């Protein structure tokens, strides 16, 4: 019977056939151990010369790494194996023999691995990271679908720029100028006025000249937007959502977290509510921590975010930033218009900002003034202003960066390992 590695637990004691690749192997005079993978999982195949016969044994011994074949054998429970099972091999049918697979079990440099990303994805570590990414995606849909949200897809080719115009990828749209979307937010605001609570999930693009462990040129963002939600209401959704995805990964990706050596005790603590600190207090905290240079009105860099996060054992919201360092659409605080009703959510353990969100300006005249202040084209934002002309309501939303969230939950140092084919400052291959 042909099965997958993920199904072996249903076939203990039975003879099965699995299509596999050879990940690694070791052998002695009479026994060979084959580390096998089929995409759904990993398992060890044991080939005993006396039981499998001379021919199968010799084939196993001489097989090269990444050779594909059908393996036949009996499934055995094995407490010592991290998978809990092993395969007592009786037959091997080679499909395709791999020659000189470049990624060998020895250590390779990062650039080499990135040049071979199309093959590196096969490794156990990358498999674990992508499975965690997949679980976060699954849990995201589950969370929003069970909380009354409708998924709405904003366009990728756009004529407007929510997050400032310096980091846009320009393209020709026939005779017009267009950009690749850096955020679907403005369209999601239109959607919220039509569907109440909405979320989007898609690729976004930033032509940022940043070469850090937190920056990708192309990344995936989840952007919920909610009509009749004020700033505080939105924070509640954010902390529930982030707690939900952390819990889902803890429950459904145990083996993957283990493979990555993730210290899960820190993740176990992640449950709503999350602590909050205002920008003002964060500045003071930084001064106390020895960052004397930072002044009110300046934006935080990665070292600042890490220092602030160290004071808390959960993700922390930094709220009420100065209006001058945030985008044009954020609602000023009525009591103190120099700050806006916004929050960045900073992940623990140095992973930095994973969410940016705010209440949006709902007054037509104020929004128009902000658009002019930012030298944006009134014409391009006419439709966005329309939303403030016909039954404008308080509304809030946020954007969660998928890759930074995957990096944090998996405990992976750099975002380049959290997306299948990363686009980085100097890399669009493979
Ligand atoms: O803070 P940002 O720029 O916020 C927005 O785009 C809002 N329009 C979202 C909204 O309110 N609907 O980006 C949101 C998140 C960041 O917190 C970060 O996690 C991620 O997107 N992000 C990046 N991730 C990887 N590489 C980059 N270059 C990123 N830029 C932002
Ligand atoms: Mg931000």
XYZ file of C-alpha atoms and ligand atoms in Angstrom:
462
model
C 0.000 0.000 0.000
C 1.329 3.444 -0.972
C 1.249 5.922 1.932
C 3.054 9.059 3.142
C 5.377 9.406 6.125
C 2.727 11.471 7.914
C 0.437 8.429 7.787
C 2.805 5.762 9.171
C 1.235 5.804 12.648
C -1.899 4.264 11.105
C 0.112 1.344 9.647
C 2.147 -0.116 12.500
C 3.229 -3.671 11.710
C 2.092 -3.382 8.075
C 4.168 -3.480 4.928
C 3.913 -0.129 3.091
C 5.504 1.702 0.160
C 6.511 5.357 0.349
C 7.930 7.662 -2.332
C 10.977 9.280 -0.712
C 14.240 11.145 -1.110
C 17.438 10.156 0.654
C 18.346 12.878 3.112
C 21.379 11.231 4.672
C 22.703 7.746 5.378
C 25.207 5.778 7.406
C 26.055 2.110 7.227
C 28.233 -0.616 8.711
C 29.018 -4.101 7.428
C 25.548 -5.528 7.925
C 23.158 -2.648 8.469
C 22.368 0.667 6.772
C 20.393 3.566 8.253
C 18.626 5.757 5.700
C 17.295 9.150 6.715
C 14.266 9.517 4.464
C 11.940 12.409 3.681
C 8.854 12.653 1.504
C 7.776 16.256 2.137
C 5.188 15.277 4.728
C 7.831 14.256 7.247
C 11.060 12.442 8.031
C 11.641 8.812 9.019
C 14.559 6.439 9.418
C 14.722 3.377 7.201
C 16.706 0.426 8.537
C 18.165 -1.996 5.996
C 19.463 -5.234 7.537
C 21.561 -7.214 5.066
C 20.365 -10.621 6.233
C 16.702 -9.661 6.032
C 16.556 -7.398 2.961
C 19.015 -9.434 0.901
C 22.352 -8.602 -0.713
C 20.941 -6.611 -3.656
C 18.723 -4.248 -1.643
C 21.499 -3.789 0.893
C 24.069 -2.855 -1.776
C 21.622 -0.415 -3.411
C 21.005 1.243 -0.031
C 24.731 1.487 0.711
C 25.651 3.039 -2.603
C 22.730 5.456 -2.980
C 23.632 9.138 -3.278
C 22.049 11.976 -1.278
C 18.691 13.225 -2.705
C 18.181 10.149 -4.880
C 14.442 9.556 -5.215
C 12.972 6.082 -4.842
C 10.064 3.959 -3.675
C 10.925 2.289 -0.434
C 8.978 -0.734 0.816
C 9.119 -1.954 4.383
C 7.358 -2.707 7.632
C 6.434 0.136 10.009
C 7.757 -0.309 13.552
C 7.233 1.796 16.626
C 10.539 3.118 17.928
C 10.646 5.134 21.130
C 14.219 6.319 20.495
C 13.416 7.944 17.166
C 12.221 11.575 17.325
C 9.415 10.570 14.946
C 8.365 7.599 17.068
C 8.539 5.173 14.098
C 11.019 3.530 11.761
C 10.789 1.501 8.591
C 12.264 -2.012 8.367
C 13.231 -1.901 4.694
C 12.595 -4.876 2.388
C 12.652 -3.256 -1.043
C 14.064 -0.240 -2.914
C 13.033 0.900 -6.380
C 15.161 3.805 -7.606
C 13.254 6.548 -9.486
C 16.064 8.999 -10.159
C 19.645 9.011 -9.038
C 20.899 12.413 -7.842
C 24.474 13.346 -8.769
C 26.619 15.581 -6.530
C 23.867 17.268 -4.508
C 25.472 20.564 -3.486
C 24.096 20.852 0.070
C 25.914 18.119 1.980
C 25.555 17.351 5.708
C 28.609 19.541 6.438
C 28.124 23.214 7.340
C 27.698 25.731 4.497
C 27.887 29.540 4.498
C 24.711 31.601 4.357
C 25.365 33.060 0.883
C 25.926 29.569 -0.506
C 22.703 28.347 1.044
C 20.798 31.396 -0.223
C 22.141 30.756 -3.752
C 20.694 27.252 -3.414
C 17.461 28.271 -1.743
C 15.490 26.108 -4.213
C 17.271 23.072 -2.717
C 17.855 24.376 0.807
C 14.065 24.298 1.304
C 14.372 20.497 1.514
C 16.398 20.627 4.732
C 14.845 19.683 8.052
C 15.343 23.101 9.538
C 13.716 24.917 6.611
C 10.928 22.356 6.611
C 10.223 23.134 10.274
C 10.170 26.911 9.683
C 7.810 26.606 6.691
C 5.480 24.317 8.657
C 5.290 26.945 11.405
C 4.627 29.621 8.774
C 1.853 27.450 7.373
C 0.323 26.973 10.829
C 0.321 30.750 11.438
C -1.462 31.233 8.094
C -3.993 28.531 8.936
C -4.630 29.943 12.417
C -4.968 33.459 10.976
C -7.824 32.420 8.682
C -9.400 30.453 11.515
C -9.211 33.370 13.938
C -10.695 35.979 11.621
C -13.285 33.661 10.114
C -14.576 32.754 13.588
C -14.606 36.386 14.751
C -16.954 37.755 12.115
C -14.397 39.083 9.622
C -14.736 38.877 5.837
C -11.598 38.433 3.745
C -11.292 41.147 1.123
C -8.403 41.292 -1.353
C -6.954 44.746 -2.034
C -5.169 45.394 -5.348
C -1.412 44.977 -5.771
C -1.053 47.580 -8.525
C -2.033 50.937 -7.062
C -1.873 54.681 -7.540
C -1.809 55.607 -3.843
C 0.767 55.156 -1.103
C -0.327 54.840 2.527
C 3.095 54.611 4.165
C 5.001 57.460 2.490
C 6.308 57.742 -1.036
C 10.035 57.089 -0.599
C 9.934 53.290 -0.545
C 7.770 52.531 -3.548
C 8.424 50.243 -6.475
C 7.367 52.243 -9.518
C 6.023 50.683 -12.646
C 4.347 51.827 -15.829
C 0.618 51.147 -15.990
C 0.163 51.687 -19.710
C 0.397 55.499 -19.896
C 0.102 56.045 -16.148
C 2.473 55.800 -13.189
C 1.680 53.030 -10.732
C 3.293 51.339 -7.717
C 3.392 47.899 -6.213
C 1.312 47.989 -3.040
C 3.205 48.700 0.189
C 0.004 48.131 2.217
C -3.616 47.408 1.333
C -4.872 49.526 4.202
C -6.612 52.333 2.328
C -8.611 49.834 0.297
C -9.376 47.858 3.454
C -10.880 51.027 4.937
C -13.248 51.179 1.965
C -14.001 47.483 2.511
C -14.710 48.021 6.239
C -17.359 50.613 5.303
C -18.989 47.940 3.141
C -18.493 44.787 5.267
C -17.869 46.011 8.845
C -14.945 43.805 9.855
C -12.528 42.752 7.128
C -9.032 41.368 6.748
C -6.608 41.011 3.901
C -3.629 38.740 3.522
C -1.253 39.301 0.685
C 2.183 40.305 -0.530
C 3.429 43.863 -0.038
C 6.511 45.565 -1.427
C 8.954 48.058 0.038
C 11.932 49.400 -1.860
C 13.734 49.885 1.437
C 17.495 50.161 1.315
C 17.646 48.337 4.660
C 19.877 45.332 5.070
C 18.859 44.079 8.499
C 17.629 40.793 9.901
C 14.090 42.259 10.012
C 13.714 43.638 6.495
C 12.474 42.015 3.329
C 11.729 43.778 0.056
C 8.681 41.581 -0.533
C 6.777 40.401 2.543
C 3.301 39.201 3.454
C 0.983 41.251 5.595
C -2.295 40.544 7.366
C -4.381 43.724 7.516
C -7.620 43.727 9.504
C -9.812 46.849 9.438
C -12.876 47.396 11.632
C -15.717 49.914 11.390
C -16.953 51.416 14.680
C -13.742 50.279 16.433
C -11.734 52.841 18.369
C -8.039 52.572 19.133
C -8.512 50.580 22.350
C -10.966 48.135 20.684
C -8.355 47.412 18.033
C -5.641 46.673 20.621
C -7.910 44.011 22.118
C -8.278 42.279 18.742
C -4.507 42.432 18.233
C -3.598 40.821 21.555
C -6.230 38.109 21.108
C -5.094 37.370 17.574
C -1.388 37.189 18.428
C -2.097 34.985 21.475
C -4.198 32.733 19.260
C -1.504 32.129 16.664
C 1.156 31.508 19.331
C -1.094 28.961 21.036
C -1.895 27.269 17.717
C 1.801 26.847 16.908
C 2.531 25.525 20.411
C -0.245 22.955 20.039
C 0.214 21.911 16.413
C 3.949 22.292 15.694
C 5.617 20.604 18.655
C 8.045 18.591 16.538
C 8.968 21.627 14.428
C 9.643 23.832 17.469
C 11.736 21.022 18.947
C 13.715 20.644 15.712
C 14.526 24.370 15.817
C 15.567 24.168 19.463
C 12.980 26.828 20.354
C 12.693 27.637 24.067
C 8.903 27.358 24.289
C 8.666 28.554 27.914
C 8.800 32.146 26.628
C 5.974 31.462 24.156
C 3.837 29.827 26.850
C 3.639 33.219 28.586
C 2.105 34.921 25.567
C -1.553 35.447 26.442
C -3.800 38.526 26.377
C -3.776 41.168 27.753
C -0.405 42.551 26.636
C 1.358 45.364 28.492
C 1.151 48.916 27.095
C 3.596 51.774 27.365
C 3.190 55.229 25.868
C 5.831 56.684 23.579
C 6.538 59.316 26.280
C 7.178 56.656 28.917
C 9.207 54.595 26.455
C 11.510 57.598 25.927
C 11.978 57.863 29.706
C 12.585 54.146 30.003
C 15.267 54.387 27.312
C 16.958 57.263 29.135
C 17.024 55.159 32.307
C 18.515 52.286 30.327
C 21.382 54.444 29.130
C 20.093 55.531 25.711
C 20.650 59.186 26.640
C 20.778 60.476 23.061
C 17.225 59.715 22.001
C 14.958 62.793 22.118
C 11.185 63.171 22.099
C 10.060 63.295 18.461
C 12.582 60.776 17.142
C 11.650 57.344 15.888
C 12.923 54.195 17.579
C 15.554 52.008 15.966
C 16.027 48.278 16.455
C 18.262 48.654 19.568
C 15.642 50.892 21.202
C 12.822 48.452 20.480
C 14.872 45.571 21.845
C 15.691 47.503 25.029
C 12.029 48.397 25.594
C 10.894 44.800 24.950
C 13.408 43.496 27.514
C 11.402 45.147 30.277
C 8.415 42.895 29.551
C 7.901 39.140 29.266
C 5.152 39.419 26.623
C 4.820 41.439 23.423
C 4.372 45.109 24.371
C 2.326 47.884 22.730
C 4.056 51.244 22.379
C 1.222 53.758 21.985
C 0.694 57.458 21.192
C 3.661 58.250 18.956
C 4.271 61.819 17.806
C 2.123 62.575 14.750
C 5.161 63.868 12.869
C 6.841 60.423 12.639
C 3.712 58.491 11.611
C 1.694 58.338 8.362
C -0.863 60.968 7.358
C -4.006 58.933 8.071
C -3.661 58.466 11.845
C -6.226 60.022 14.193
C -4.755 62.661 16.538
C -5.405 62.254 20.258
C -8.228 64.728 21.069
C -6.563 65.726 24.347
C -3.117 66.098 22.814
C -3.129 66.507 19.030
C 0.673 66.289 18.732
C 0.393 62.534 19.335
C -1.731 60.003 17.423
C -3.953 57.079 18.459
C -1.618 54.365 17.289
C 0.393 51.432 18.575
C 3.308 49.348 17.433
C 3.440 45.854 18.898
C 7.001 44.875 19.791
C 7.791 41.177 20.039
C 9.976 39.856 22.884
C 13.532 38.530 22.513
C 14.712 41.229 20.096
C 12.382 40.413 17.171
C 11.152 44.001 16.952
C 7.922 45.474 15.600
C 5.496 42.843 14.350
C 2.369 45.039 14.148
C 1.742 48.662 13.222
C -1.793 49.941 13.706
C -3.954 52.952 14.505
C -7.332 54.592 14.581
C -7.890 56.391 11.272
C -8.890 60.005 10.749
C -12.643 60.050 10.078
C -13.133 63.812 9.601
C -13.088 64.973 5.987
C -11.496 68.380 6.516
C -8.751 67.102 8.783
C -7.893 64.278 6.395
C -7.767 66.674 3.447
C -5.439 68.947 5.418
C -3.149 66.009 6.244
C -3.061 64.904 2.598
C -2.002 68.434 1.615
C 0.536 68.662 4.481
C 2.147 65.463 3.188
C 2.234 66.790 -0.397
C 0.095 63.903 -1.603
C -2.053 64.231 -4.701
C -5.604 65.195 -3.798
C -6.724 63.670 -7.059
C -5.216 60.218 -6.280
C -6.842 60.191 -2.829
C -10.259 61.464 -3.916
C -11.833 58.042 -3.462
C -10.239 57.707 -0.016
C -11.650 61.095 1.010
C -15.061 59.940 -0.249
C -15.156 57.448 2.636
C -15.340 60.520 4.940
C -18.187 62.072 2.947
C -20.837 59.372 3.133
C -21.510 58.168 6.667
C -17.995 58.424 8.075
C -17.476 56.423 11.294
C -14.631 55.860 13.740
C -12.577 52.920 12.512
C -9.274 51.258 13.262
C -6.998 48.623 11.841
C -3.540 47.172 11.864
C -0.983 45.261 9.828
C 0.926 42.227 11.062
C 4.105 41.291 9.227
C 4.011 37.545 8.660
C 7.754 36.928 8.324
C 8.754 38.812 11.465
C 6.080 36.893 13.336
C 7.341 33.570 11.959
C 10.909 34.547 12.933
C 9.877 35.357 16.477
C 7.698 32.283 17.067
C 10.222 29.880 15.467
C 13.157 31.577 17.159
C 14.905 32.029 13.794
C 17.419 34.869 13.766
C 16.821 36.342 10.290
C 13.623 36.863 8.253
C 15.340 35.451 5.139
C 14.619 31.937 6.459
C 10.930 32.625 7.084
C 9.722 33.050 3.476
C 10.222 30.402 0.765
C 12.053 32.662 -1.701
C 13.235 35.839 0.035
C 13.626 39.095 -1.878
C 16.436 41.005 -0.211
C 18.330 44.191 -0.974
C 20.850 42.385 -3.166
C 18.981 39.227 -4.003
C 16.259 38.225 -6.443
C 17.833 34.806 -7.266
C 16.547 32.112 -7.116
O 4.132 49.462 10.263
P 3.753 49.217 8.829
O 4.493 49.977 7.795
O 2.189 49.538 8.780
C 1.409 49.559 7.661
O 1.749 49.268 6.549
C -0.033 49.886 7.966
N -0.651 50.419 6.742
C -0.734 48.636 8.438
C -2.183 48.875 8.755
O -2.486 49.622 9.686
N -3.085 48.261 8.020
O 3.874 47.670 8.495
C 3.158 46.719 9.240
C 4.036 45.557 9.621
C 5.237 45.914 10.502
O 4.869 45.982 11.860
C 6.172 44.755 10.229
O 5.812 43.617 10.988
C 5.909 44.462 8.773
O 4.629 44.993 8.458
N 6.928 45.072 7.904
C 7.936 44.393 7.339
N 8.297 43.092 7.399
C 9.379 42.681 6.696
N 10.115 43.512 5.932
C 9.801 44.833 5.834
N 10.532 45.632 5.048
C 8.662 45.325 6.564
N 8.058 46.527 6.687
C 7.007 46.360 7.504
Mg 5.506 50.394 11.439
